[in-house]
Short mmCIF file of C-alpha atoms in Angstrom, two decimals:
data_model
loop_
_atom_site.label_atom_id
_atom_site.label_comp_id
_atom_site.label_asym_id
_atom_site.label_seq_id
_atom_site.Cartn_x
_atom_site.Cartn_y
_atom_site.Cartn_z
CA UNK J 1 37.09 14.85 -22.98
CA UNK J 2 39.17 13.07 -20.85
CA UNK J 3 36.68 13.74 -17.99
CA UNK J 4 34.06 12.94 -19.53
CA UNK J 5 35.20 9.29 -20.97
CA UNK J 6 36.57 8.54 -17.45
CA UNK J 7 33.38 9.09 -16.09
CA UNK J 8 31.74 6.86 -18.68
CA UNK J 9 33.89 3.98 -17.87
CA UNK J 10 33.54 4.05 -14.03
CA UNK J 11 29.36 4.80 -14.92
CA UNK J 12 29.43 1.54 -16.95
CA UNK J 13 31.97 -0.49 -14.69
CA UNK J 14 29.94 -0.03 -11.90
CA UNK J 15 26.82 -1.01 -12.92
CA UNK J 16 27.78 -3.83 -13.90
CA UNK J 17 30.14 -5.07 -10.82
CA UNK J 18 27.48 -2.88 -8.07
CA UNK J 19 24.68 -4.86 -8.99
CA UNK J 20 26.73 -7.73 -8.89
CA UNK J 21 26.23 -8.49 -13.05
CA UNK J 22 29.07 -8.57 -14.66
CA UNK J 23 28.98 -10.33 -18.22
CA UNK J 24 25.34 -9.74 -18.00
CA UNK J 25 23.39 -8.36 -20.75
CA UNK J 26 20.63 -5.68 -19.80
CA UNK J 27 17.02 -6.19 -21.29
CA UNK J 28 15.11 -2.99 -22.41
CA UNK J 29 12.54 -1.18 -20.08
CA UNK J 30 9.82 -3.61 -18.63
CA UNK J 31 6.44 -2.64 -18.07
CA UNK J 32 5.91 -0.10 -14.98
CA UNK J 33 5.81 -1.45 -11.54
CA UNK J 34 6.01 0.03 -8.58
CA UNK J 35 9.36 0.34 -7.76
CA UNK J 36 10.59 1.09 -4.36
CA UNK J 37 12.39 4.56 -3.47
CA UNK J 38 16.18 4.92 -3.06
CA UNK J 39 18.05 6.74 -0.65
CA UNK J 40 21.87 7.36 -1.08
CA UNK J 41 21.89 8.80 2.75
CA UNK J 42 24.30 5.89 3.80
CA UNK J 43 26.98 5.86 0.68
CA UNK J 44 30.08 5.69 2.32
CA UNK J 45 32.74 8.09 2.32
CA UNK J 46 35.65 6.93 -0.34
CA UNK J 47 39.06 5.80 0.72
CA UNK J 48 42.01 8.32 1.04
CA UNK J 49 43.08 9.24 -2.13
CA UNK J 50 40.51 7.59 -4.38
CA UNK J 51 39.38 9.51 -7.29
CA UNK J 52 35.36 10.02 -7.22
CA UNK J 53 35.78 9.64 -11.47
CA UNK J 54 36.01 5.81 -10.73
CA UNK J 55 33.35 5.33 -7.88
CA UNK J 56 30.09 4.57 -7.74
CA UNK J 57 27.63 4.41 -5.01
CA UNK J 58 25.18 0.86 -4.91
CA UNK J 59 21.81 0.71 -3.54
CA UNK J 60 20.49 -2.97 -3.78
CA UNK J 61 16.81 -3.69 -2.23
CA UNK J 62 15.43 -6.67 -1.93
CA UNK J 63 11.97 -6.99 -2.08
CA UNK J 64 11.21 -10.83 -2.06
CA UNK J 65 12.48 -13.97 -2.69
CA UNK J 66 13.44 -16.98 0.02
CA UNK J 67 16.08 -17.94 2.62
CA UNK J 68 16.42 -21.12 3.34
CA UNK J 69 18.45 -22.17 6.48
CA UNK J 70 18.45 -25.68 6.81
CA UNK J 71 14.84 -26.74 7.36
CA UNK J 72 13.73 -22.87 7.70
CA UNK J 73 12.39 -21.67 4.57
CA UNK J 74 11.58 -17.99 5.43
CA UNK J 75 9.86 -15.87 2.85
CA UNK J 76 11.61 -12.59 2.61
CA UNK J 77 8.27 -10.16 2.94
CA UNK J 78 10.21 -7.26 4.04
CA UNK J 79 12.97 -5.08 2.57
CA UNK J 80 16.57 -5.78 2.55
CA UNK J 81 18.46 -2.54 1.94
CA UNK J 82 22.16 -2.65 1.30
CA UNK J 83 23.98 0.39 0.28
CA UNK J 84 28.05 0.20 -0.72
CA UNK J 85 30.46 1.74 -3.07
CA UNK J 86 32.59 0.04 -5.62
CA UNK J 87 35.31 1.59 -7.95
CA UNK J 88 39.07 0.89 -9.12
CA UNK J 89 42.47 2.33 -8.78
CA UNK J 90 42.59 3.76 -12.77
CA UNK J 91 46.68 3.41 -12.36
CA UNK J 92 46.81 -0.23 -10.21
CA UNK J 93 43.04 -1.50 -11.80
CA UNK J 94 42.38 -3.16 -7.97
CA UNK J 95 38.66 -3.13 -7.32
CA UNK J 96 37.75 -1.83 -4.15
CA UNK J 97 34.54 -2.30 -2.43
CA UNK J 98 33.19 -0.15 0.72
CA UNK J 99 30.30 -0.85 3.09
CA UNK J 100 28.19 2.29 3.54
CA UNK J 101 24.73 0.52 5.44
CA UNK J 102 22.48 -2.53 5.86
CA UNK J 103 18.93 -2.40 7.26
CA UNK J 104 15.96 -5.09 7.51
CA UNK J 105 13.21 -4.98 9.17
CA UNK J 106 12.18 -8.52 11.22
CA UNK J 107 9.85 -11.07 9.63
CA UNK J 108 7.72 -13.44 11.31
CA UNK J 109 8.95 -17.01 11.24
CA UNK J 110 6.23 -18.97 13.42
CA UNK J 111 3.07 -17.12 14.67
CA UNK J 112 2.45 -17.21 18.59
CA UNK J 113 0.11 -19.36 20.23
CA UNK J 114 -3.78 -18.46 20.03
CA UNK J 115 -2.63 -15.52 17.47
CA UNK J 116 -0.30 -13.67 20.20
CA UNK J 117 2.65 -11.72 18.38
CA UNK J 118 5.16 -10.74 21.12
CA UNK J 119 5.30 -13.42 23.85
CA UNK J 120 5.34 -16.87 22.21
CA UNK J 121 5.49 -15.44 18.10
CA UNK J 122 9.22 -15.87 16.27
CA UNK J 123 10.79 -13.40 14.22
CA UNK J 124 13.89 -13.35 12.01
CA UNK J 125 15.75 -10.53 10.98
CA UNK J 126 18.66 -10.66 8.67
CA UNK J 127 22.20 -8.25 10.26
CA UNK J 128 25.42 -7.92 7.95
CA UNK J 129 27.94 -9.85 9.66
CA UNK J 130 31.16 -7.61 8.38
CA UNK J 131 32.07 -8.11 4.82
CA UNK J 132 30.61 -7.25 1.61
CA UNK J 133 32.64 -7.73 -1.57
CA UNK J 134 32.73 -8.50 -5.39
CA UNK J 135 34.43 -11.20 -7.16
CA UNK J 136 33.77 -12.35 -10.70
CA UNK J 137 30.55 -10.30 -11.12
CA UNK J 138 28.96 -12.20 -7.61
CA UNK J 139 28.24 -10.34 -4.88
CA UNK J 140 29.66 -12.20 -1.89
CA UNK J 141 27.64 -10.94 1.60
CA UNK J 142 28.29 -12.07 5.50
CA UNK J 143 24.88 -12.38 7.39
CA UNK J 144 23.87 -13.25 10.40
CA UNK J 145 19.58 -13.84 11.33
CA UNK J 146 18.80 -12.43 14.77
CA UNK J 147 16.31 -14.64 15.85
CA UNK J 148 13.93 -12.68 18.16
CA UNK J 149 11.43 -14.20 21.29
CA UNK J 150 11.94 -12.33 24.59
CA UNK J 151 12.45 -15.84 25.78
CA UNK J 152 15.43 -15.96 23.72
CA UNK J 153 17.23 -12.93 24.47
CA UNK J 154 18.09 -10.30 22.82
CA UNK J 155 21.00 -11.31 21.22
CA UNK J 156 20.24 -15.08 19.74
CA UNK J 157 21.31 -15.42 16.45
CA UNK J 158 22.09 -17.91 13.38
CA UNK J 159 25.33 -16.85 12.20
CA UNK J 160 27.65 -14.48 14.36
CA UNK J 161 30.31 -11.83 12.78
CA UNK J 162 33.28 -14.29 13.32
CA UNK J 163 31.45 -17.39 11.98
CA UNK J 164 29.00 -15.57 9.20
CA UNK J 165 26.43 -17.29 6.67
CA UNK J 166 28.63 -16.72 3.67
CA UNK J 167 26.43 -16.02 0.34
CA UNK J 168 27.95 -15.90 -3.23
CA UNK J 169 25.10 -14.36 -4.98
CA UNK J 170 24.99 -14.59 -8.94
CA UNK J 171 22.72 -14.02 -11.61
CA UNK J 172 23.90 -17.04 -13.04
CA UNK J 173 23.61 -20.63 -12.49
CA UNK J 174 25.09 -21.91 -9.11
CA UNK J 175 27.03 -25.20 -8.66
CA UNK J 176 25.81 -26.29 -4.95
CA UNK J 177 26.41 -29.89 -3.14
CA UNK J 178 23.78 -32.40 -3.27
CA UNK J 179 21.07 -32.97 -2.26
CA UNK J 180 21.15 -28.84 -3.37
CA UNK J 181 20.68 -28.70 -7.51
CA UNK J 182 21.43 -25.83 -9.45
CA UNK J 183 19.29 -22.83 -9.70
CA UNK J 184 19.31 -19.80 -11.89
CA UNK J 185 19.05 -15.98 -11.61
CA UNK J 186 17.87 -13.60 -13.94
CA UNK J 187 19.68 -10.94 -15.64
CA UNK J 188 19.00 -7.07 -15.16
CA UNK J 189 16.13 -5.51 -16.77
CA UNK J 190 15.84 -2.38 -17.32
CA UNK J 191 12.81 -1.05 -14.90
CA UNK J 192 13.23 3.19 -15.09
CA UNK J 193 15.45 5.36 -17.02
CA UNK J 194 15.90 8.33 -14.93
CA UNK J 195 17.01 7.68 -12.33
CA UNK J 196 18.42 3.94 -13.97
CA UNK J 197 16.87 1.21 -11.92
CA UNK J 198 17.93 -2.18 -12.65
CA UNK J 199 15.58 -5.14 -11.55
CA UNK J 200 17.39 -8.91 -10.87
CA UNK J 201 17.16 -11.99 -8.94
CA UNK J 202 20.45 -13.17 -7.88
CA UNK J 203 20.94 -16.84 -6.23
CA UNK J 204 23.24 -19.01 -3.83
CA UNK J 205 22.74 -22.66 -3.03
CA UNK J 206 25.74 -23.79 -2.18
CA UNK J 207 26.78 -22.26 1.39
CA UNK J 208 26.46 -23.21 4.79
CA UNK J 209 24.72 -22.19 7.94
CA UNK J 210 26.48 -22.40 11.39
CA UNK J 211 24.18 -23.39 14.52
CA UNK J 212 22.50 -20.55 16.69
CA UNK J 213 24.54 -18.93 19.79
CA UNK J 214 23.75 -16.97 22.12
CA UNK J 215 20.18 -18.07 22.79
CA UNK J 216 18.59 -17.52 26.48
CA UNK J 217 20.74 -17.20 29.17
CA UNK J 218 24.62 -18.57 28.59
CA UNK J 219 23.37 -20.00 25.44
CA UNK J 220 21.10 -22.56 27.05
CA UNK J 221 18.48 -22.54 24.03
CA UNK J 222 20.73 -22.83 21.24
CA UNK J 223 19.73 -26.37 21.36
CA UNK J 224 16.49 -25.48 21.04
CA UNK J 225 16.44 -23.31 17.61
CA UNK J 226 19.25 -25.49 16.44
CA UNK J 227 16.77 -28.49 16.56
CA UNK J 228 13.80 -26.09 15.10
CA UNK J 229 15.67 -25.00 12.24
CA UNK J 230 17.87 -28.25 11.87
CA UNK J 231 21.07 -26.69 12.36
CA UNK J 232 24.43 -26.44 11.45
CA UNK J 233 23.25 -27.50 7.83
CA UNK J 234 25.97 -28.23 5.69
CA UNK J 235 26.20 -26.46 2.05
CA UNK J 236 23.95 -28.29 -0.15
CA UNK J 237 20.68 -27.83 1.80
CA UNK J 238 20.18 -24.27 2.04
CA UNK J 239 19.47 -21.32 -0.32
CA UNK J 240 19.17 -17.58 -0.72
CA UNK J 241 16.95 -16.45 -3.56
CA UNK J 242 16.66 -12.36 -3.45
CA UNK J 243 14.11 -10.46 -6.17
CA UNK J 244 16.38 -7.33 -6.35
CA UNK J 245 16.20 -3.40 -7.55
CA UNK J 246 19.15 -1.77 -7.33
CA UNK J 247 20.24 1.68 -8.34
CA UNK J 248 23.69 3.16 -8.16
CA UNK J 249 25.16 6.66 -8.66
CA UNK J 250 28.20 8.21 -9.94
CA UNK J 251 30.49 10.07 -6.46
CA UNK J 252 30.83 12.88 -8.79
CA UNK J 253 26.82 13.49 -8.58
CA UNK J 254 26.82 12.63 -4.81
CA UNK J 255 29.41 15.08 -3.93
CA UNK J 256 28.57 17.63 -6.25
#
């Protein structure tokens, strides 16, 4: 018994804080879509000492939305996969959250010249810039956007791991800055039963973007993306609106 209602709790705790939804309320099953498939290759190993009763795993994909860094507005048209574990000391209560793995594939920002796509086409592709965590039911990710031209290096990028695009994404209503006005995400639904998929949007409108680095040689075209994507843009004129499935999964079913 005691087992069992342990299990429960973590279960139903970490739904709720792994998809980032806490005081949410979850709608019943939609209509079927095609949802994307979930791999729970990268959960992370758990902390020494943590009891697996209390963890779950988190798979979060993005499958669409919009980033908008200063005057960039990129659609997101391909996946964003994040996979980390959340769970609680059942003695202390202190929420812990893990990073197991990020991946995203690049996305074109400006097609090249006459229709050529390596030389003179721009891609961006969203990195995890070293923190992922949870705090009042928002899920509050560091990025960085590689920002990829061979004339630009290999290692150009909008954000770096020391000075990170920081996003507080809700399912809520955010309170951004002007010119910025609130927007809105939407609460989980309910898209499978077996395995549980949930389907969101969460939102952030009120963070800011630090200029490029690293750009061409010794930095000498930072000034040159910086002025393309009107950067460093102060919070209130940027956003981050991610169409989300997530899935998560008890440790005791992972390790079992």
């Amino acid at each position: 018994m005691r087992s069992s209602l342990r299990r429960l709790l973590a279960t139903a705790s970490g739904l709720l804080l792994g998809a980032g939804l806490a005081g949410g309320v979850l709608a019943p099953p939609a209509a079927a879509e095609d949802i994307p498939d979930f791999s729970f290759a990268a959960c992370p190993d758990l902390p020494e000492g943590a009891d697996p009763n209390f963890w779950l795993c988190n798979v979060a994909i993005t499958t669409g939305g919009t980033f908008q860094l200063g005057s960039l507005n990129q659609k997101i048209t391909e996946p964003i996969t994040l996979t980390y574990a959340n769970g609680f000391d059942p003695v202390t209560l202190e929420e812990k959250v893990v990073f197991g793995g990020f991946k995203a594939d690049r996305m074109l920002v400006q097609p090249g010249i006459f229709g050529d796509p390596f030389l003179t086409a721009i891609y961006a592709q969203p990195r995890y810039a070293g923190s992922v965590g949870l705090k009042d039911g928002n899920v509050q990710l560091n990025l960085k956007v590689g920002v990829i031209n061979p004339l630009l290096g290999s290692s150009c990028s909008i954000g770096t791991d020391a000075n990170p695009i920081k996003l507080n994404l809700t399912v809520g209503t955010t309170n951004p800055p002007a010119p910025n006005k609130p927007i809105s995400g939407s609460p989980p639904e309910v898209v499978q039963d077996d395995p549980l998929v949930l389907k969101t949007t969460v939102v952030d409108n009120a963070f800011a973007v630090p200029a490029a680095s690293r750009c061409g040689a010794g930095g000498s075209l930072n000034w040159a993306v910086n002025l393309y994507a009107g950067l460093p843009a102060a919070a209130g004129h940027n956003a981050a609106i991610f169409n989300q499935y997530v899935s998560s999964k008890p440790y005791t079913e992972l390790r079992s």
